[in-house]
PDB file of C-alpha atoms in Angstrom:
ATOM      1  CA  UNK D 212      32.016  61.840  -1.569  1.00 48.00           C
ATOM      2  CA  UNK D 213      34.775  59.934   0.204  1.00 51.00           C
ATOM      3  CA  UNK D 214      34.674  59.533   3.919  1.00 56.00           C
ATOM      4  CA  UNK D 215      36.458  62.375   5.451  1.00 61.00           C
ATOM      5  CA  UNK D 216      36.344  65.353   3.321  1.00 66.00           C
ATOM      6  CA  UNK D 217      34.350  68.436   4.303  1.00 64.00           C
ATOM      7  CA  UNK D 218      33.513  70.656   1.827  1.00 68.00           C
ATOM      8  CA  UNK D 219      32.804  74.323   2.578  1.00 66.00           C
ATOM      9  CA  UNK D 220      33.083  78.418   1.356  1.00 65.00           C
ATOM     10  CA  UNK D 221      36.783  77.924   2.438  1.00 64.00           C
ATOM     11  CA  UNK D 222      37.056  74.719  -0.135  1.00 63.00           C
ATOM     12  CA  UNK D 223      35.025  74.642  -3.439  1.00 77.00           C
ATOM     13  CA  UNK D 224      31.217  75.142  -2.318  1.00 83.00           C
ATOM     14  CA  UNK D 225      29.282  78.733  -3.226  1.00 87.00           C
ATOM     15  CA  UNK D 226      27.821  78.657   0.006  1.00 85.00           C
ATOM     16  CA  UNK D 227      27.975  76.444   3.349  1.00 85.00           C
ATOM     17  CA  UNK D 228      23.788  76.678   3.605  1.00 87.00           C
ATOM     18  CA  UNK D 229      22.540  73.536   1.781  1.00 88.00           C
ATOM     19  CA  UNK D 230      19.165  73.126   0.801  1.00 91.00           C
ATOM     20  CA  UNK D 231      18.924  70.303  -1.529  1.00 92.00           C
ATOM     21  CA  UNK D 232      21.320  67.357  -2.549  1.00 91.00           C
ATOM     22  CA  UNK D 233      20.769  64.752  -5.501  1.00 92.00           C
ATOM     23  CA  UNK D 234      23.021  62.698  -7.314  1.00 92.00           C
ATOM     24  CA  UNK D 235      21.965  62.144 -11.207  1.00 93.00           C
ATOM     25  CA  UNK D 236      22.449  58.953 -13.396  1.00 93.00           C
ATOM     26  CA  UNK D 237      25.891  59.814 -14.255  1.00 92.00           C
ATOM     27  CA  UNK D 238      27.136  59.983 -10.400  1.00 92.00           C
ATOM     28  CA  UNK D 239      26.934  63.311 -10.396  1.00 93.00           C
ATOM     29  CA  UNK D 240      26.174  65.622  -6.852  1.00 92.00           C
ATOM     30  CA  UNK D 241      23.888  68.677  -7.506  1.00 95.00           C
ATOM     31  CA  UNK D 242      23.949  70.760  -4.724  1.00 93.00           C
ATOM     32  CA  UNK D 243      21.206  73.510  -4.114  1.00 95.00           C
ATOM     33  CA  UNK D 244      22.695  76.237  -1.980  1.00 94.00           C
ATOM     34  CA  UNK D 245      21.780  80.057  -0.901  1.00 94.00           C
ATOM     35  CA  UNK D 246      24.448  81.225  -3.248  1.00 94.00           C
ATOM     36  CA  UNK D 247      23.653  78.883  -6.491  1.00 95.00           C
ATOM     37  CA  UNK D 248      24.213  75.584  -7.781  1.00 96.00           C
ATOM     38  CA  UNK D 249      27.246  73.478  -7.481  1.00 94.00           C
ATOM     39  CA  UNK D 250      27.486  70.650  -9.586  1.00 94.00           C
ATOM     40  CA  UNK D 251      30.533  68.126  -8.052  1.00 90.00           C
ATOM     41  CA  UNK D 252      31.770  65.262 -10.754  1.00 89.00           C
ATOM     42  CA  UNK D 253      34.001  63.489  -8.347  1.00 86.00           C
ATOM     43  CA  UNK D 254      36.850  66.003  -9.023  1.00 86.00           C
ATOM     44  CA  UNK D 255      35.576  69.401  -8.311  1.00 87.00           C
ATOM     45  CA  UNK D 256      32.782  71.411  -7.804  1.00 87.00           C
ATOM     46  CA  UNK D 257      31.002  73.720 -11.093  1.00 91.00           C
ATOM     47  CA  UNK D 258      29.224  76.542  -9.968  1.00 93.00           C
ATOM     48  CA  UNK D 259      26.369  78.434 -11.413  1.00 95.00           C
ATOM     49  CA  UNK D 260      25.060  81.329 -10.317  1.00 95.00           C
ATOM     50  CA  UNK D 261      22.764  83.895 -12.134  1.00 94.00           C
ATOM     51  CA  UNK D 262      25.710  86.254 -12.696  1.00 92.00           C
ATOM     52  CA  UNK D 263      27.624  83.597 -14.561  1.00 91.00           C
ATOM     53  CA  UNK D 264      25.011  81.632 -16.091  1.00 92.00           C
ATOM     54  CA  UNK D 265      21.382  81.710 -17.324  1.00 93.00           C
ATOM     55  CA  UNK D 266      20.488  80.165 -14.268  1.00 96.00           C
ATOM     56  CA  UNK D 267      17.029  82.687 -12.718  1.00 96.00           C
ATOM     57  CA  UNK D 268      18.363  83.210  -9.131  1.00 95.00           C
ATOM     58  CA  UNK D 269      20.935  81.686  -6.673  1.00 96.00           C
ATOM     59  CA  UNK D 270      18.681  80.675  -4.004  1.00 97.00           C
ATOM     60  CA  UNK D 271      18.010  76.998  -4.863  1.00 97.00           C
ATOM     61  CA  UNK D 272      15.146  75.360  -3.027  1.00 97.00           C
ATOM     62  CA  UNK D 273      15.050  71.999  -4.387  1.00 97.00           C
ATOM     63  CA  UNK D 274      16.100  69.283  -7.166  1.00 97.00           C
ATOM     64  CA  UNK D 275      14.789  66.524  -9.399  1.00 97.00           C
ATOM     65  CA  UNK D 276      15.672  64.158 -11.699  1.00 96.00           C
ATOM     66  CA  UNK D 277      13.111  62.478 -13.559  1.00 96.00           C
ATOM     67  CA  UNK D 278      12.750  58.798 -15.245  1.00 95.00           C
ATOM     68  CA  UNK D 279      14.038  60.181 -18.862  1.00 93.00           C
ATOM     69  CA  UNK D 280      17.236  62.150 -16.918  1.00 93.00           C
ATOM     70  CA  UNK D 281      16.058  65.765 -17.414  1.00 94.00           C
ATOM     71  CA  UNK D 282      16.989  68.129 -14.418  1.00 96.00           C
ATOM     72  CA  UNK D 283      14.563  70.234 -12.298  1.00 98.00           C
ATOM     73  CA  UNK D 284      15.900  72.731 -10.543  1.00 98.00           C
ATOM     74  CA  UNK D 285      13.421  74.701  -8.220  1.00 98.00           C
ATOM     75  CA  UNK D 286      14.151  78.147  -7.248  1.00 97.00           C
ATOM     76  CA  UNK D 287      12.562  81.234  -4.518  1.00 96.00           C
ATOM     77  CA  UNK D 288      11.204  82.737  -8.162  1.00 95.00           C
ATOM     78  CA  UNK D 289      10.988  80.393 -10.558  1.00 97.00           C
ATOM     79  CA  UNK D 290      10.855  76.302 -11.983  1.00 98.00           C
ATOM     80  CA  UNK D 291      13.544  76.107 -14.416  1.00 98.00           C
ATOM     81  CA  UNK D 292      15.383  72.420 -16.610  1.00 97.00           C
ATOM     82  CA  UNK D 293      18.670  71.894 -17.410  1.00 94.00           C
ATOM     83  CA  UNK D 294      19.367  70.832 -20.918  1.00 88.00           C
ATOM     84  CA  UNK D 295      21.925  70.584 -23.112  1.00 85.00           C
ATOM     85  CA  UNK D 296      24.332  72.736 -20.562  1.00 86.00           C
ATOM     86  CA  UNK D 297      21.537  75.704 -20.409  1.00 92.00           C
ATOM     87  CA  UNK D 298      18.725  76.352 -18.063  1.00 96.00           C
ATOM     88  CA  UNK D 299      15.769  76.646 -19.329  1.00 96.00           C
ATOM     89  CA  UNK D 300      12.876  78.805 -17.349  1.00 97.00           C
ATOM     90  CA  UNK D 301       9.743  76.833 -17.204  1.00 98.00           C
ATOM     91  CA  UNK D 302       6.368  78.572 -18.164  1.00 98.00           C
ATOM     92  CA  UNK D 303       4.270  78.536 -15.014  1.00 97.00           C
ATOM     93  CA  UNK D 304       0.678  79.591 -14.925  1.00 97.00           C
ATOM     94  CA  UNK D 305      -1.808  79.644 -12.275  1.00 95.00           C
ATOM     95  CA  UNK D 306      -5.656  78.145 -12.930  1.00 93.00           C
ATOM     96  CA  UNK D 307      -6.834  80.658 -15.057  1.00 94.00           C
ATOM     97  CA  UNK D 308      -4.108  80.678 -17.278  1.00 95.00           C
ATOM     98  CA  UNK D 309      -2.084  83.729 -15.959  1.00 96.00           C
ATOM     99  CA  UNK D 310       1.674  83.195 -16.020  1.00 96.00           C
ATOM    100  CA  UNK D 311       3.266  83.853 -12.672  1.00 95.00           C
ATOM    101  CA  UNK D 312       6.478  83.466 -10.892  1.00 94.00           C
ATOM    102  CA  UNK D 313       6.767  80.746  -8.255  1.00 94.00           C
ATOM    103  CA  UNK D 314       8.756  80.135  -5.330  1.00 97.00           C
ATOM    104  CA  UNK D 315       9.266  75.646  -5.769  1.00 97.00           C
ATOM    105  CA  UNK D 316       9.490  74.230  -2.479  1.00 96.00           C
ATOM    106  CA  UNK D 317       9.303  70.798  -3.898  1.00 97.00           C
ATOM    107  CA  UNK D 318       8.882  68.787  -7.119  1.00 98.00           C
ATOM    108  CA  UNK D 319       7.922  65.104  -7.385  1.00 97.00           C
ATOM    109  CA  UNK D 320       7.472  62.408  -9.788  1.00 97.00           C
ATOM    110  CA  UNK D 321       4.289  60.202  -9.302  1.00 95.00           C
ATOM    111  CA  UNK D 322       4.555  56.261 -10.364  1.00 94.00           C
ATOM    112  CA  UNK D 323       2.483  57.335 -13.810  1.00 94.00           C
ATOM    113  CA  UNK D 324       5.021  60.180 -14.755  1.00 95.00           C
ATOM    114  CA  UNK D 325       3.176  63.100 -13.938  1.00 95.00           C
ATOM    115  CA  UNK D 326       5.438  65.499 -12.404  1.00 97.00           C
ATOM    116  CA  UNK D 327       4.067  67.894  -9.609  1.00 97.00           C
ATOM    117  CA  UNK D 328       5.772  70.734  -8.126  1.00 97.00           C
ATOM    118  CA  UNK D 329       4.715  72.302  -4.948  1.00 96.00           C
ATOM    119  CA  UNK D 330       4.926  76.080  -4.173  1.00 96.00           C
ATOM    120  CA  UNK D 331       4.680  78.755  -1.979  1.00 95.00           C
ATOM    121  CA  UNK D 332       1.631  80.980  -2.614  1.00 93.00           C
ATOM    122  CA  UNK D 333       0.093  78.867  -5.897  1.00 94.00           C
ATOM    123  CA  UNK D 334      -0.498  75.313  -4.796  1.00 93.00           C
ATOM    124  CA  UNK D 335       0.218  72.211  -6.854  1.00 95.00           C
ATOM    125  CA  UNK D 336       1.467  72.847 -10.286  1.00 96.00           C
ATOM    126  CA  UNK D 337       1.637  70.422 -12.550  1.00 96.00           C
ATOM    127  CA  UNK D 338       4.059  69.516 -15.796  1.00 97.00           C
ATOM    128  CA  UNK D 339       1.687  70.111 -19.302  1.00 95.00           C
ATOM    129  CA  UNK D 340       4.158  68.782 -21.494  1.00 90.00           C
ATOM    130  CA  UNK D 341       7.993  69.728 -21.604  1.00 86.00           C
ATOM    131  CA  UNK D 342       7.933  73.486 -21.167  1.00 94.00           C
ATOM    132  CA  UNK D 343       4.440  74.089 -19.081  1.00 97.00           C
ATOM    133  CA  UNK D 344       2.945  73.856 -15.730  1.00 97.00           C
ATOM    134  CA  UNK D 345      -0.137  75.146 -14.258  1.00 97.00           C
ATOM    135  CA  UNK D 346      -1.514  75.357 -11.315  1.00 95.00           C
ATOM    136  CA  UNK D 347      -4.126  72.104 -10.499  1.00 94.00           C
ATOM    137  CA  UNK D 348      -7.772  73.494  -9.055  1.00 92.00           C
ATOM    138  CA  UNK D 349      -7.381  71.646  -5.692  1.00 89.00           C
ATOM    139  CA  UNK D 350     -11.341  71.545  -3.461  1.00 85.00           C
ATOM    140  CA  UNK D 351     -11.693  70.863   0.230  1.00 75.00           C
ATOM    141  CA  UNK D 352      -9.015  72.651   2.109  1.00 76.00           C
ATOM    142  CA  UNK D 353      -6.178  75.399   1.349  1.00 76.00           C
ATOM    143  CA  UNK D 354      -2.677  73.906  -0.205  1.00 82.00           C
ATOM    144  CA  UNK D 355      -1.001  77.179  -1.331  1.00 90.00           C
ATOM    145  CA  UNK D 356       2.106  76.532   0.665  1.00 93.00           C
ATOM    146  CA  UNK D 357       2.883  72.837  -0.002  1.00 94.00           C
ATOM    147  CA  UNK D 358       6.233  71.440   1.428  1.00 94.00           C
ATOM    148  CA  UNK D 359       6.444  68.473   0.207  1.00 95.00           C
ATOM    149  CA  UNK D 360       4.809  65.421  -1.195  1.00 96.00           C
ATOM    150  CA  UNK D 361       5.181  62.111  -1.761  1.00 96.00           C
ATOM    151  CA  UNK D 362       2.812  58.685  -3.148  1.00 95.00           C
ATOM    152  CA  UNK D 363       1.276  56.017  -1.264  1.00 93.00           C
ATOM    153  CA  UNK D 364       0.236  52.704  -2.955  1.00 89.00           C
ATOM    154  CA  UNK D 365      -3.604  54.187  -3.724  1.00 90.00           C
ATOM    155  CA  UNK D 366      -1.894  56.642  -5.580  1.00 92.00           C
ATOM    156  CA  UNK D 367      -2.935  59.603  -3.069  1.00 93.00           C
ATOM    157  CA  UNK D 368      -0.614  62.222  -2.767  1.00 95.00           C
ATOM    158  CA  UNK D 369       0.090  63.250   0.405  1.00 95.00           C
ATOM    159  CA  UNK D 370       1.396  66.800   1.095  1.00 95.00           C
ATOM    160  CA  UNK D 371       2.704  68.614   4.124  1.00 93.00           C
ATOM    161  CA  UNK D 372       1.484  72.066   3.653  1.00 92.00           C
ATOM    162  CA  UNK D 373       3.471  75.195   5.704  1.00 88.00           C
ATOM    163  CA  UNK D 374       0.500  76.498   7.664  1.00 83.00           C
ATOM    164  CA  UNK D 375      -2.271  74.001   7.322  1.00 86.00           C
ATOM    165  CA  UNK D 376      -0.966  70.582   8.733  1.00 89.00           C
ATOM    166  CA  UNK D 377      -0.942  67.238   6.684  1.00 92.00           C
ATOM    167  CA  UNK D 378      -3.629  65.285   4.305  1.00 91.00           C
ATOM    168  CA  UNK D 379      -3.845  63.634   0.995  1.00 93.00           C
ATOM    169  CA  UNK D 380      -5.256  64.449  -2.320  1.00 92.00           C
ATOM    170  CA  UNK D 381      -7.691  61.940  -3.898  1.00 86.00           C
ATOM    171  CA  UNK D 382      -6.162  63.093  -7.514  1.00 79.00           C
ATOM    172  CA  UNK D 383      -9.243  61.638  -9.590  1.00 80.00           C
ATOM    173  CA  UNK D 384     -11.385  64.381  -7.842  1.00 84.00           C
ATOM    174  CA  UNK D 385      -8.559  66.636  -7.273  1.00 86.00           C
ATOM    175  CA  UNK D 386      -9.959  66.774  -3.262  1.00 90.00           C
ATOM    176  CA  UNK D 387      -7.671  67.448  -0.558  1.00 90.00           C
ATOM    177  CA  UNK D 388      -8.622  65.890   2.748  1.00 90.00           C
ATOM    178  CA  UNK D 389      -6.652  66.930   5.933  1.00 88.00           C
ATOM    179  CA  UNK D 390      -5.610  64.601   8.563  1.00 88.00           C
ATOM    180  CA  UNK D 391      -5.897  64.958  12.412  1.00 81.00           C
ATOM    181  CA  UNK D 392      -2.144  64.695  13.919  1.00 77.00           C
ATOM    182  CA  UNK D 393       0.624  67.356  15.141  1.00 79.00           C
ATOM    183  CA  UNK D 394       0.429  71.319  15.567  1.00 75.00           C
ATOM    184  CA  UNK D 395      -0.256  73.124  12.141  1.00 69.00           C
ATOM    185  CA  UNK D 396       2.656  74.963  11.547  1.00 66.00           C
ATOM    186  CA  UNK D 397       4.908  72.112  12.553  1.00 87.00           C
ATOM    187  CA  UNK D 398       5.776  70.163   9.983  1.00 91.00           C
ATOM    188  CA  UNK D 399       8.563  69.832   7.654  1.00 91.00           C
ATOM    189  CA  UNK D 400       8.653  66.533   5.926  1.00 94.00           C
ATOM    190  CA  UNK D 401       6.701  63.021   4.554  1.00 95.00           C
ATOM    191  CA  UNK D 402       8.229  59.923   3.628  1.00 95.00           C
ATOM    192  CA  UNK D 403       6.544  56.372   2.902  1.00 95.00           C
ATOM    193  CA  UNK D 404       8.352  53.427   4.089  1.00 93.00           C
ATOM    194  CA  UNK D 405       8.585  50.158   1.510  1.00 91.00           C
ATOM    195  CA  UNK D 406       5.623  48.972   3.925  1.00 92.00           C
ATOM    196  CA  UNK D 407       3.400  52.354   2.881  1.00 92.00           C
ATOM    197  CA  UNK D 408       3.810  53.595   6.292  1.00 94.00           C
ATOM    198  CA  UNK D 409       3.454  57.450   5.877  1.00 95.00           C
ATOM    199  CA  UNK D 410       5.867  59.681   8.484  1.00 95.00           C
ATOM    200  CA  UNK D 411       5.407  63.512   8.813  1.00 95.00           C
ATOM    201  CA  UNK D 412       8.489  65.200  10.704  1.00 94.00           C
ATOM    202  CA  UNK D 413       8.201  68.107  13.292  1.00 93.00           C
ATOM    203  CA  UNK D 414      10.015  71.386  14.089  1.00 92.00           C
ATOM    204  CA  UNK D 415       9.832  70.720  17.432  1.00 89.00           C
ATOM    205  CA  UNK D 416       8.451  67.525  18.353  1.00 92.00           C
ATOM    206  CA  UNK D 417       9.548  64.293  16.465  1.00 94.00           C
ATOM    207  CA  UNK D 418       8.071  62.272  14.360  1.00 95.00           C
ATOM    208  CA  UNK D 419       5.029  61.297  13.816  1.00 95.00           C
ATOM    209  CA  UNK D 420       3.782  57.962  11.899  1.00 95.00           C
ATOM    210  CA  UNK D 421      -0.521  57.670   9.874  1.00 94.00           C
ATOM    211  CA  UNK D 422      -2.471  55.303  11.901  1.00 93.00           C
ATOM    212  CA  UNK D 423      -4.190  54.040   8.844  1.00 87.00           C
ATOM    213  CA  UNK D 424      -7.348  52.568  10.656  1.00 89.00           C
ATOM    214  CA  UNK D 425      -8.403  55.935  11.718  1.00 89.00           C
ATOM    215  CA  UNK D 426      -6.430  58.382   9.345  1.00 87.00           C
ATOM    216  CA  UNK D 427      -4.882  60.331  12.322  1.00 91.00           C
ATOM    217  CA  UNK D 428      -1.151  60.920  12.935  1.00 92.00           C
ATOM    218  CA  UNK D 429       0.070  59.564  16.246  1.00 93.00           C
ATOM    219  CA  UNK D 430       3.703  60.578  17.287  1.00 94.00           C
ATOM    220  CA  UNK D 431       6.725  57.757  17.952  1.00 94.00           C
ATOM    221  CA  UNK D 432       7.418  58.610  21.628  1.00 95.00           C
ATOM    222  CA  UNK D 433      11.224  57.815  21.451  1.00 94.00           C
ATOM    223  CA  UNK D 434      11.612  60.151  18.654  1.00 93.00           C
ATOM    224  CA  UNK D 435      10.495  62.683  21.907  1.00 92.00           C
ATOM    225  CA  UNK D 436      10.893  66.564  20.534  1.00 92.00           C
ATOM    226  CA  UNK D 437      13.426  66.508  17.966  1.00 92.00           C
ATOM    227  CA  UNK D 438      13.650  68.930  15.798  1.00 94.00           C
ATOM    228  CA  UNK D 439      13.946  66.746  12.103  1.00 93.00           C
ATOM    229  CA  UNK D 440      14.086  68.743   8.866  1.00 90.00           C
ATOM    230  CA  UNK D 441      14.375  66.067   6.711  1.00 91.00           C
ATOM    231  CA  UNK D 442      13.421  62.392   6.127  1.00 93.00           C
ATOM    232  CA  UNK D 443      15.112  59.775   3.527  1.00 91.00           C
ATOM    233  CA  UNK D 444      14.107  56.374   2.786  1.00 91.00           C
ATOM    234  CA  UNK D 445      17.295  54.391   2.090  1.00 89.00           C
ATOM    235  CA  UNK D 446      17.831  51.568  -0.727  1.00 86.00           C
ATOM    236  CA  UNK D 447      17.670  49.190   2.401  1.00 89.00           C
ATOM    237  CA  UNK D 448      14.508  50.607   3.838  1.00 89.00           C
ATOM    238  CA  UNK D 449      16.026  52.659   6.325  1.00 91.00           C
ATOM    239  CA  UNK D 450      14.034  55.730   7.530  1.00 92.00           C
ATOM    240  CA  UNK D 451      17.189  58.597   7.689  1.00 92.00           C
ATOM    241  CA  UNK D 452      16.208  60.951   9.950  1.00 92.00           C
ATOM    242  CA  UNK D 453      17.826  64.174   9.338  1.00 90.00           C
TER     243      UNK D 453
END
């Protein structure tokens, strides 16, 4: 977008409460709003909503574009892929099998291609296939409400859960180990640096970075209490602290 414009509800966007940006192969901005999904192609903004599209809802949570271009659009009640100008509602089941609608907070491509999506209320699901996810049977602590995730170079996946703090998941065993650091309820995002430093964010009190001698979380004092709700690792290896 070029340096000065604002876009808002007074000038092209469906709503002015973002909660996901990401820019496909083609240079295109997806936008996931309150109000839908705005699409902007350098020229102006498309906008899908479920009353003008197939698209399930028009809260959009989060977005994802995978290595072979397809679209994953995560929604407050379902996981849905956008192909060939339609979406496409993604069957979602839970470990025994039982479909069930999901509320995506975030999805997430590991370096082997499997793609994991993290929910409110059902965990870790993971892609079966093109059409298919279900739940993963996770042991050792509760990750209903997982935030986000991302992959260090062990292949671990580390998760920030929305009541239950931070830890990784040794995925061979399908364990989830929790790791000492800030309050709980705290936390909003993980990144890994190009170093494999692993930052959590705070609500209310910074950042914090994984002292990986003794696996605890110890917070960067001149980040102090800021409240971060997001964290970006650039193509330089800048840390983008939202």
């Amino acid at each position: 977008v070029d340096a000065g414009l604002l876009f808002d509800t007074d000038k092209q966007l469906s709503s002015s409460l973002i909660n996901s940006l990401c820019q496909d192969r083609n240079g295109r901005i997806w936008i996931g709003t309150h109000n839908g999904l705005n699409v902007y192609d350098g020229y102006q903004f498309h906008i899908f909503k479920k009353s003008n599209s197939n698209l399930a809802g028009n809260v959009v949570n989060c977005l994802m574009q995978d290595r072979k271009s397809n679209m994953y659009i995560g929604l407050n009640n379902a996981l849905q892929l956008f192909h060939n100008d339609h979406f496409i509602t993604i069957d979602t089941r839970d470990i025994h099998n039982h479909k069930i609608s999901c509320y995506i907070n975030c999805i997430y491509q590991t370096k082997k291609g499997d793609i994991l999506i993290g929910t409110s209320g059902h965990g870790i699901l993971k892609m079966q296939g093109e059409m298919k996810a279900k739940q993963i049977p996770i042991a050792g602590h509760n990750s209903d409400y997982t935030k986000k995730m991302v992959e260090d170079s062990s292949g671990r996946i580390w998760i920030v859960t929305q009541d239950k703090g931070s830890g990784y998941i040794n995925v061979g065993k399908n364990i989830l180990h929790m790791i000492k650091g800030p309050e709980e309820n705290s936390l909003n995002d993980i990144c890994k640096d190009r170093t494999g430093n692993i930052y959590v964010s705070t609500i209310n009190n910074g950042l914090y970075k994984l002292n990986r001698k003794n696996y605890s979380f110890e917070h960067i004092s001149k980040s102090g209490n800021l409240p971060i709700a997001s964290l970006h690792v650039d193509r330089s290896g800048n840390i983008l602290i939202g």
